[in-house]
XYZ file of C-alpha atoms in Angstrom:
619
model
C 44.899 -43.964 -1.677
C 44.446 -40.675 -3.507
C 40.908 -41.620 -4.537
C 40.030 -42.789 -1.014
C 41.158 -39.411 0.343
C 39.009 -37.588 -2.220
C 36.042 -39.799 -1.376
C 36.531 -39.088 2.340
C 36.651 -35.313 1.660
C 33.481 -35.555 -0.439
C 31.690 -37.554 2.262
C 32.754 -35.065 4.958
C 31.547 -32.154 2.824
C 28.223 -33.915 2.256
C 27.720 -34.499 5.998
C 28.637 -30.868 6.744
C 26.218 -29.606 4.057
C 23.333 -31.786 5.250
C 23.939 -30.831 8.875
C 24.001 -27.137 7.979
C 20.858 -27.417 5.906
C 19.138 -29.343 8.707
C 20.103 -26.683 11.237
C 18.795 -23.879 9.008
C 15.557 -25.597 7.986
C 12.480 -24.339 9.831
C 11.394 -26.642 12.624
C 8.052 -28.373 12.084
C 6.042 -28.993 15.230
C 2.800 -30.909 15.140
C -0.194 -29.264 16.801
C -3.215 -31.003 18.298
C -6.659 -29.415 18.128
C -9.335 -29.198 20.796
C -12.777 -27.608 20.278
C -14.627 -26.182 23.268
C -17.555 -23.899 24.067
C -16.140 -21.162 26.303
C -18.681 -19.456 28.638
C -18.894 -15.670 28.756
C -19.952 -13.670 31.825
C -23.626 -13.728 30.798
C -23.653 -17.490 30.210
C -23.461 -17.364 26.404
C -20.975 -19.937 25.085
C -18.665 -19.230 22.137
C -17.175 -21.845 19.837
C -13.384 -21.959 20.296
C -10.545 -23.953 18.707
C -7.310 -24.427 20.671
C -4.124 -25.730 19.042
C -1.251 -26.829 21.296
C 2.133 -28.236 20.211
C 2.628 -31.917 21.007
C 6.373 -31.808 21.673
C 6.724 -28.721 23.893
C 6.051 -29.032 27.588
C 7.122 -25.619 28.899
C 4.527 -22.836 29.297
C 3.940 -20.927 26.061
C 2.348 -17.598 25.129
C -1.108 -17.541 23.561
C -1.837 -16.116 20.114
C -5.507 -15.286 19.792
C -7.728 -14.631 16.757
C -11.475 -13.957 16.905
C -13.710 -13.910 13.848
C -17.290 -14.105 12.549
C -16.198 -16.243 9.596
C -16.040 -19.969 8.938
C -12.689 -19.908 7.152
C -10.925 -16.561 7.749
C -8.541 -16.359 10.707
C -10.470 -19.138 12.413
C -8.148 -22.150 12.552
C -9.514 -24.231 9.682
C -5.859 -24.864 8.791
C -3.510 -26.342 11.360
C -1.061 -23.577 12.449
C 1.937 -25.648 11.368
C 0.603 -25.517 7.774
C -1.047 -22.086 7.742
C 1.242 -19.711 5.788
C 0.023 -16.782 7.890
C 1.483 -18.129 11.148
C 3.503 -21.270 10.415
C 6.859 -19.585 11.101
C 5.562 -18.660 14.565
C 4.097 -22.144 14.993
C 7.598 -23.557 14.434
C 8.775 -21.598 17.480
C 5.987 -22.764 19.754
C 2.777 -20.917 20.642
C -0.700 -21.809 21.812
C -3.048 -20.782 18.995
C -6.649 -19.949 19.877
C -9.440 -19.162 17.412
C -12.944 -18.109 18.450
C -16.138 -17.302 16.576
C -17.918 -14.244 17.914
C -21.505 -14.167 19.175
C -24.196 -15.384 16.823
C -21.839 -16.636 14.108
C -21.141 -20.185 12.999
C -21.382 -22.481 16.068
C -21.293 -19.718 18.697
C -24.360 -18.891 20.768
C -25.895 -15.446 21.162
C -27.005 -12.701 18.800
C -24.820 -11.309 16.031
C -24.726 -7.535 15.614
C -22.505 -6.656 12.680
C -19.888 -3.988 13.435
C -21.819 -2.886 16.515
C -21.280 0.440 18.255
C -18.536 0.293 20.885
C -18.915 1.887 24.338
C -15.356 2.487 25.427
C -16.093 4.000 28.828
C -18.863 1.651 29.978
C -17.287 -1.119 32.119
C -20.584 -2.995 32.522
C -21.477 -3.423 28.850
C -21.135 -6.848 27.231
C -19.318 -6.431 23.931
C -16.388 -7.796 21.926
C -13.911 -6.385 24.455
C -15.626 -8.077 27.395
C -15.918 -11.357 25.456
C -12.189 -11.251 24.698
C -11.463 -10.463 28.349
C -13.533 -13.474 29.454
C -11.855 -15.727 26.886
C -8.371 -14.714 28.074
C -9.401 -15.311 31.687
C -10.592 -18.807 30.762
C -7.451 -19.592 28.722
C -5.105 -18.542 31.527
C -6.784 -21.113 33.771
C -7.144 -23.909 31.218
C -3.933 -23.980 29.146
C -0.237 -24.407 29.893
C 0.640 -20.760 29.189
C 3.277 -18.252 30.315
C 0.715 -15.599 31.261
C 1.162 -13.557 28.062
C -1.379 -13.177 25.250
C -1.135 -11.602 21.821
C -4.025 -10.950 19.444
C -3.964 -10.483 15.683
C -6.280 -10.762 12.727
C -7.075 -9.467 9.267
C -10.170 -7.404 8.393
C -13.057 -7.989 10.859
C -10.735 -10.110 13.074
C -8.300 -7.184 12.968
C -10.979 -4.826 14.236
C -11.686 -7.282 17.056
C -7.988 -7.177 17.984
C -8.138 -3.373 18.029
C -11.197 -3.382 20.304
C -9.430 -5.741 22.718
C -6.498 -3.332 22.909
C -8.754 -0.401 23.793
C -10.078 -2.211 26.912
C -7.286 -4.762 27.438
C -7.029 -7.711 29.793
C -3.851 -7.391 31.940
C -2.386 -10.479 30.202
C -2.820 -8.953 26.716
C 0.719 -7.820 25.869
C 0.663 -7.082 22.103
C -1.877 -6.735 19.288
C -1.737 -6.434 15.519
C -4.928 -5.183 13.819
C -4.442 -5.803 10.098
C -6.490 -4.510 7.155
C -8.791 -2.887 9.693
C -11.641 -0.400 9.248
C -11.153 3.128 10.587
C -14.460 4.694 9.519
C -17.202 2.894 7.595
C -18.591 6.076 6.021
C -15.468 7.994 5.118
C -13.038 5.538 3.596
C -13.470 1.827 4.202
C -15.976 -0.983 3.727
C -19.358 0.621 3.090
C -18.766 4.204 1.913
C -15.882 6.251 0.536
C -16.286 9.970 1.095
C -20.057 9.459 1.192
C -20.296 7.358 -1.993
C -21.944 3.997 -1.280
C -20.002 0.823 -2.108
C -22.879 -0.963 -3.803
C -21.644 -4.436 -4.700
C -19.710 -4.870 -1.450
C -22.429 -3.394 0.774
C -25.152 -5.481 -0.869
C -23.278 -8.790 -0.953
C -21.493 -8.517 2.394
C -24.530 -7.490 4.445
C -26.544 -10.327 2.907
C -23.706 -12.816 3.320
C -23.243 -12.161 7.038
C -26.807 -11.472 8.155
C -29.041 -13.860 6.236
C -27.851 -16.775 8.429
C -25.313 -17.731 11.112
C -22.993 -19.000 8.388
C -21.370 -17.193 5.452
C -23.675 -17.016 2.416
C -23.485 -15.953 -1.229
C -26.425 -14.075 -2.716
C -28.106 -16.221 -5.429
C -27.600 -13.948 -8.414
C -29.592 -14.760 -11.540
C -26.732 -13.944 -13.921
C -22.934 -14.181 -13.967
C -21.977 -10.656 -15.054
C -22.966 -8.482 -12.118
C -22.342 -5.239 -13.991
C -25.476 -6.034 -15.937
C -27.339 -7.367 -12.892
C -26.753 -4.246 -10.813
C -27.640 -2.027 -13.774
C -30.931 -3.875 -14.202
C -31.528 -3.629 -10.436
C -32.212 0.054 -10.967
C -32.414 2.475 -8.014
C -31.309 1.326 -4.564
C -34.940 1.585 -3.441
C -35.564 -1.640 -5.389
C -33.347 -3.759 -3.107
C -35.891 -4.209 -0.322
C -38.808 -4.290 -2.758
C -37.338 -7.117 -4.840
C -34.864 -9.036 -2.671
C -34.204 -8.192 0.989
C -37.766 -7.335 2.106
C -36.357 -5.426 5.104
C -34.846 -8.631 6.569
C -31.161 -7.550 6.395
C -30.514 -5.193 9.356
C -27.408 -3.487 7.984
C -29.092 -2.708 4.669
C -31.997 -1.145 6.549
C -29.494 0.991 8.456
C -27.984 2.212 5.177
C -31.412 3.578 4.236
C -31.894 5.237 7.621
C -28.410 6.810 7.741
C -27.391 8.061 4.266
C -25.325 10.867 5.838
C -22.642 10.938 8.527
C -24.435 10.929 11.884
C -24.017 9.439 15.358
C -24.807 5.973 13.986
C -21.629 6.036 11.864
C -19.564 7.933 14.427
C -20.338 5.379 17.145
C -19.236 2.531 14.873
C -15.966 4.143 13.771
C -12.869 2.525 15.358
C -10.906 5.712 14.703
C -13.229 7.490 17.149
C -12.456 5.312 20.162
C -8.777 4.680 19.341
C -6.393 7.061 21.094
C -3.608 6.252 23.586
C -2.203 2.757 22.882
C -2.365 0.799 26.128
C -0.464 -2.197 24.705
C 2.066 -2.383 21.856
C 0.167 -2.242 18.561
C 1.316 -2.956 14.998
C -1.061 -1.735 12.283
C -0.748 -3.520 8.940
C -2.152 -2.451 5.571
C -1.815 -2.787 1.820
C -1.511 -0.081 -0.833
C -4.014 -1.984 -3.012
C -6.344 -3.143 -0.242
C -9.716 -3.297 -1.993
C -11.627 -3.258 1.297
C -9.842 -1.292 4.038
C -6.979 0.684 2.526
C -7.740 3.743 4.627
C -8.087 1.997 7.987
C -4.508 1.146 9.017
C -3.227 4.539 7.833
C -5.925 6.485 9.698
C -5.728 4.399 12.876
C -1.945 4.701 13.068
C -2.146 8.476 12.498
C -4.828 8.949 15.180
C -3.052 6.827 17.793
C 0.327 8.377 17.013
C -0.975 11.681 18.394
C -1.469 10.024 21.797
C 1.416 7.531 21.807
C 2.990 8.435 25.145
C 4.372 4.898 25.655
C 5.960 4.525 22.176
C 3.709 1.540 21.487
C 2.383 2.561 18.041
C 3.869 1.001 14.858
C 2.944 0.620 11.198
C 3.653 -1.784 8.316
C 2.463 -1.002 4.763
C 3.095 -3.302 1.822
C 2.251 -3.945 -1.851
C -0.819 -6.032 -1.094
C -4.525 -6.471 -1.586
C -6.757 -7.227 1.404
C -4.971 -9.777 3.591
C -2.530 -10.831 0.870
C 0.323 -10.715 3.389
C -1.252 -13.801 4.957
C -1.182 -15.826 1.708
C 1.513 -18.314 0.798
C 2.707 -16.094 -2.064
C 2.583 -12.319 -2.482
C 5.085 -11.738 -5.258
C 2.515 -10.018 -7.473
C -0.914 -8.424 -7.536
C -2.780 -7.734 -10.755
C -0.275 -6.359 -13.251
C 2.240 -5.406 -10.552
C 5.227 -7.686 -9.855
C 7.540 -7.347 -6.847
C 10.100 -9.892 -7.961
C 10.010 -11.775 -4.644
C 7.525 -13.007 -2.053
C 6.783 -9.990 0.142
C 4.465 -12.088 2.328
C 7.551 -13.891 3.629
C 9.077 -10.494 4.421
C 6.026 -9.539 6.437
C 5.831 -12.800 8.339
C 9.404 -12.322 9.495
C 8.405 -8.868 10.792
C 5.315 -10.310 12.478
C 7.270 -13.134 14.127
C 9.912 -10.761 15.497
C 7.135 -8.549 16.857
C 5.262 -11.209 18.807
C 8.411 -13.110 19.808
C 9.692 -9.990 21.554
C 6.532 -8.936 23.380
C 5.398 -12.461 24.312
C 8.681 -14.373 24.672
C 11.304 -11.698 25.314
C 13.293 -12.713 22.224
C 15.186 -9.953 20.395
C 16.087 -6.347 21.141
C 12.665 -4.763 20.730
C 14.132 -2.080 18.482
C 11.440 -1.910 15.821
C 11.260 0.785 13.129
C 8.388 3.211 13.624
C 7.152 2.428 10.125
C 8.198 -0.296 7.702
C 6.766 0.735 4.338
C 7.465 -1.093 1.096
C 8.384 1.195 -1.787
C 6.692 0.172 -5.014
C 8.453 0.936 -8.269
C 11.854 0.370 -6.676
C 10.648 -2.833 -4.940
C 12.511 -2.321 -1.661
C 11.492 -2.050 1.988
C 12.061 1.332 3.640
C 12.161 2.118 7.335
C 11.046 5.478 8.737
C 11.370 7.210 12.080
C 8.154 9.113 11.319
C 5.300 8.381 8.923
C 4.574 9.973 6.574
C 8.180 10.834 5.806
C 8.777 14.420 6.960
C 11.257 15.042 4.151
C 8.454 14.803 1.557
C 7.154 18.184 0.313
C 3.559 18.671 -0.788
C 3.878 19.647 -4.463
C 0.930 20.418 -6.780
C 0.871 18.610 -10.118
C -1.486 20.674 -12.271
C -3.872 19.659 -15.026
C -2.749 21.553 -18.123
C -3.697 22.285 -21.724
C -3.640 19.522 -24.301
C -4.311 16.958 -21.553
C -0.825 17.403 -20.082
C 0.452 17.576 -16.490
C 2.758 20.261 -15.147
C 4.408 21.387 -11.905
C 3.835 24.981 -13.099
C 0.559 26.632 -12.099
C -1.706 27.587 -15.041
C -1.557 31.258 -15.976
C -4.575 31.513 -18.329
C -6.928 34.200 -17.043
C -9.950 33.066 -19.047
C -11.766 29.920 -17.899
C -10.204 26.802 -19.372
C -11.749 23.396 -18.922
C -12.206 19.921 -20.328
C -15.622 18.290 -20.253
C -17.441 14.993 -20.528
C -21.005 13.711 -20.239
C -21.722 11.346 -17.356
C -24.612 8.979 -18.085
C -26.007 6.826 -15.206
C -27.329 4.381 -17.800
C -23.779 3.726 -19.035
C -21.544 3.950 -15.939
C -17.770 3.427 -16.065
C -16.860 -0.118 -15.076
C -14.429 -0.549 -12.175
C -12.834 -3.811 -13.352
C -12.982 -5.978 -16.471
C -16.274 -7.636 -17.303
C -17.700 -10.074 -16.551
C -17.818 -8.961 -12.929
C -18.249 -12.020 -10.778
C -19.912 -12.285 -7.382
C -17.513 -10.620 -4.935
C -16.713 -13.670 -2.815
C -17.265 -16.442 -5.347
C -14.425 -18.830 -6.145
C -14.067 -17.339 -9.635
C -13.996 -13.715 -8.507
C -11.212 -11.304 -9.526
C -12.318 -8.882 -6.812
C -9.120 -9.074 -4.772
C -6.784 -7.537 -7.355
C -9.004 -4.943 -9.010
C -7.105 -1.921 -7.679
C -4.056 -3.170 -9.590
C -5.931 -3.697 -12.870
C -4.628 -2.095 -16.077
C -6.606 1.148 -16.517
C -6.475 0.899 -20.287
C -9.694 -0.858 -19.409
C -11.466 2.548 -19.555
C -9.047 5.048 -21.103
C -10.883 4.975 -24.447
C -14.214 6.100 -22.968
C -15.426 9.639 -23.728
C -16.545 10.039 -20.096
C -13.022 9.470 -18.725
C -10.607 12.421 -18.910
C -6.884 11.624 -19.104
C -3.939 13.928 -18.396
C -0.462 12.575 -19.046
C 3.166 13.644 -18.732
C 5.826 12.930 -21.321
C 8.282 10.139 -20.575
C 10.148 10.961 -17.364
C 13.813 11.883 -17.727
C 14.548 10.844 -14.114
C 12.933 8.908 -11.272
C 10.214 10.659 -9.248
C 9.593 9.479 -5.669
C 6.412 10.207 -3.710
C 6.061 9.183 -0.049
C 2.954 10.022 1.971
C -0.548 11.284 1.329
C -1.796 12.083 -2.202
C -4.628 14.629 -2.457
C -6.943 15.539 -5.331
C -7.942 19.220 -5.582
C -10.456 19.485 -8.414
C -12.460 22.504 -9.567
C -15.552 21.500 -11.499
C -19.014 22.559 -12.598
C -21.896 20.258 -13.461
C -25.143 20.647 -15.384
C -26.983 18.498 -12.827
C -27.311 19.201 -9.109
C -25.121 16.408 -7.677
C -22.127 14.438 -8.940
C -19.398 11.999 -8.014
C -15.754 12.538 -8.934
C -13.299 9.681 -9.223
C -9.617 10.635 -9.447
C -6.813 8.166 -10.189
C -3.047 8.681 -10.095
C -1.489 6.234 -12.564
C 1.993 4.975 -13.430
C 2.186 4.404 -17.205
C 4.822 1.850 -18.156
C 6.926 2.370 -21.314
C 6.420 0.320 -24.442
C 8.271 -2.944 -23.846
C 9.062 -5.551 -26.496
C 10.627 -7.778 -23.846
C 10.611 -9.372 -21.361
C 7.038 -8.608 -20.169
C 4.713 -7.938 -23.075
C 1.712 -7.684 -20.722
C 3.351 -4.711 -18.954
C 3.984 -2.820 -22.188
C 2.288 0.597 -21.919
C 0.116 -0.626 -19.039
C -1.581 1.886 -16.718
C -1.156 0.956 -13.045
C -3.184 2.833 -10.414
C -0.992 4.106 -7.591
C -3.560 6.162 -5.650
C -7.272 6.647 -6.207
C -10.644 7.393 -4.627
C -14.128 8.815 -5.118
C -15.939 11.814 -3.631
C -19.699 12.400 -3.541
C -20.211 16.077 -4.368
C -23.160 16.695 -2.052
C -20.733 16.362 0.884
C -18.251 19.055 -0.209
C -19.216 21.210 2.803
C -19.318 18.350 5.315
C -20.475 14.753 5.469
C -23.301 15.466 7.917
C -25.009 18.143 5.820
C -25.450 17.262 2.144
C -26.366 20.133 -0.141
C -27.208 20.304 -3.848
C -24.898 21.925 -6.344
C -26.032 24.933 -8.369
C -25.861 23.886 -12.047
C -23.025 25.659 -13.838
C -21.370 26.937 -10.640
C -17.696 26.082 -10.197
C -17.103 24.202 -6.934
C -13.935 22.831 -5.313
C -13.696 19.111 -4.487
C -10.674 18.286 -2.354
C -10.127 14.794 -0.956
C -7.433 12.290 -0.080
C -6.350 9.510 -2.441
C -4.566 7.852 0.504
C -0.923 7.156 1.256
C 1.685 5.751 -1.088
C 5.385 5.034 -1.212
C 6.199 4.846 -4.902
C 8.887 5.567 -7.465
C 7.830 6.572 -10.969
C 10.814 5.221 -12.875
C 12.706 7.016 -15.618
C 11.053 6.312 -18.953
C 7.592 5.911 -17.380
C 4.816 8.519 -17.545
C 2.483 9.949 -14.920
C -1.233 9.942 -15.728
C -4.326 11.323 -14.005
C -7.783 10.004 -14.888
C -11.039 11.705 -13.861
C -14.546 10.270 -14.209
C -17.946 10.428 -12.469
C -18.908 6.783 -12.018
C -17.195 3.582 -10.898
C -19.695 0.773 -11.201
C -20.885 -1.415 -9.596
C -18.374 -1.114 -6.758
C -20.022 2.281 -6.117
C -23.682 3.061 -6.665
C -24.693 5.419 -9.442
C -25.198 9.021 -8.408
C -28.574 10.113 -9.837
C -26.898 13.457 -10.675
C -30.205 15.082 -9.762
C -30.053 15.934 -6.068
C -32.410 13.933 -3.865
C -32.252 14.027 -0.052
C -31.674 10.259 0.230
C -30.192 8.356 -2.732
C -31.351 5.062 -1.187
C -34.907 6.267 -1.864
C -34.287 7.627 -5.373
C -36.540 6.556 -8.256
C -35.843 5.904 -11.944
C -36.822 9.431 -12.987
C -34.169 10.943 -10.680
C -31.296 9.554 -12.784
C -30.171 12.057 -15.419
C -27.188 12.775 -17.656
C -24.871 15.567 -16.551
C -22.113 17.499 -18.303
C -19.069 17.805 -16.055
C -16.458 20.522 -16.674
C -13.010 20.145 -15.089
C -11.235 23.522 -14.867
C -7.491 24.132 -15.277
C -6.839 27.892 -15.311
C -5.327 30.534 -13.028
C -8.499 31.008 -10.990
C -9.384 27.322 -10.837
C -6.102 25.384 -10.911
C -7.138 21.729 -10.580
C -4.249 19.593 -9.388
C -3.036 16.493 -7.623
C -0.932 17.249 -4.551
C 2.029 14.871 -4.435
C 4.281 14.195 -1.408
C 7.464 14.702 -3.425
C 10.810 13.475 -2.099
C 13.895 15.369 -3.298
C 15.080 18.965 -3.482
C 14.968 19.382 -7.256
C 11.618 19.720 -9.014
C 11.637 17.058 -11.748
C 10.868 17.858 -15.367
C 7.781 16.296 -16.912
C 8.411 17.190 -20.524
C 11.015 15.548 -22.719
C 13.773 17.700 -24.190
């Protein structure tokens, strides 16, 4: 009898456990796919995939993604299996994916990243195409009259455009990993420096055909291939033959002009007309600047309290992958993509289904180093104080301003024939299956710290944690022997020597914030000017936003160099009006001097959190 009672208890516990687990397990709903050609107002038909759940009969909201690509935010994976949206699929949505004009199976002409006319109601553009698609969907699906739009990268920009001229049924958007300005800090240029490998391969890949194409490189290591390419003027002579429109536009617009201004989403983004959630990654190798800049611009005009931001420890679009527990040498300790998808689900469930309280934090920003999510009422955090971290003697860093009256500097020779590599060789084709492109911003910078053309400044081991939250700025005083130069500045977290448990993290150098500046634009991006050889000039530029804790026992490092190849083109270092037309003889060596004295106090401005200035030198 005793054993029967125990067996009954065990059986009851088992049933209770299984029932509980069943109740907590995510619901799996099967979706059926239909492919249609949806007509736009001018008669052009666009290829569209519609996924509807088989077992739900009540009207559902529509989640929309539009894209030029064959396999990026375009419904090649059934929503119930797609890690990006499967938690929302379990709750029931109508998922719609559409290829834009001229791409894949859609009709019409493709114009990559075309200029956007916000105030012209008669123009046919991505906003009008989205409007027409929503109109068609409202009449041809079993929906509840509410539409949300999201997407990563180009699809994110399309979501942003839809929100600027929204259909009345569009109730929430989430542009993710989105461009803000192509010339100043995203896809094609950073502070006027041309992103060579990306600009070359992406423009070819999207414009050589209606599909997505890889350039047929003749060798595997593209560091060597781009070096042998020579000046940018050789691209059309040898390969493109003026048949790639965007490349031709690069040549015609080497400076910031109306061409770039008209393309910039940050220009036409102001008052949010629908709730908008910007999403970005601290190590986004394509559009790190975009979400930060778009949120900041729209926050100035946010009269409806519609503007929100999420920043995480991700490369481009990594939050949409099945696993985002690490990137490069950085480990979070858990899958932060799951964290984001919970945020995303709550967001769309509220605006499209009325589920939840709608009390969202203004900014949800992951804090690297401590590996925790932080919520902020304002972003950047107003409690952070801009604090200069100065370059000092003996390649040290200090919070004390240099007091030496005589000029003090460190120097290196920048040679365009031997540029500093941006990630470990061999450098594969950017979008090939074997490429390590996605994680390069989280590569160990010991990769280059032995080079004589890379200056390094380093603190001693920290005696306490140091937290920085917000924008990091480089303020560098330099002279050059040439008449033009690039300056790359990196803020780095140096891990302590570790015998266990992670040998690969021992003494590693992790970039926290970084960017490049093309010297000819120091007085404005529309009016390049040469530099007088030997004259000290100031180069001040943003390294973008961070939320990071330098842990006790770590060190802070700053690296400075004048090339970053082949992600950025080589500066000839002899001023020419248009680098895209430079010739071999224009490329010269240049001696760069970085000053660190009382008159020219080069520094990195940190958004320091805390009332006590931390010590950088060990006792």
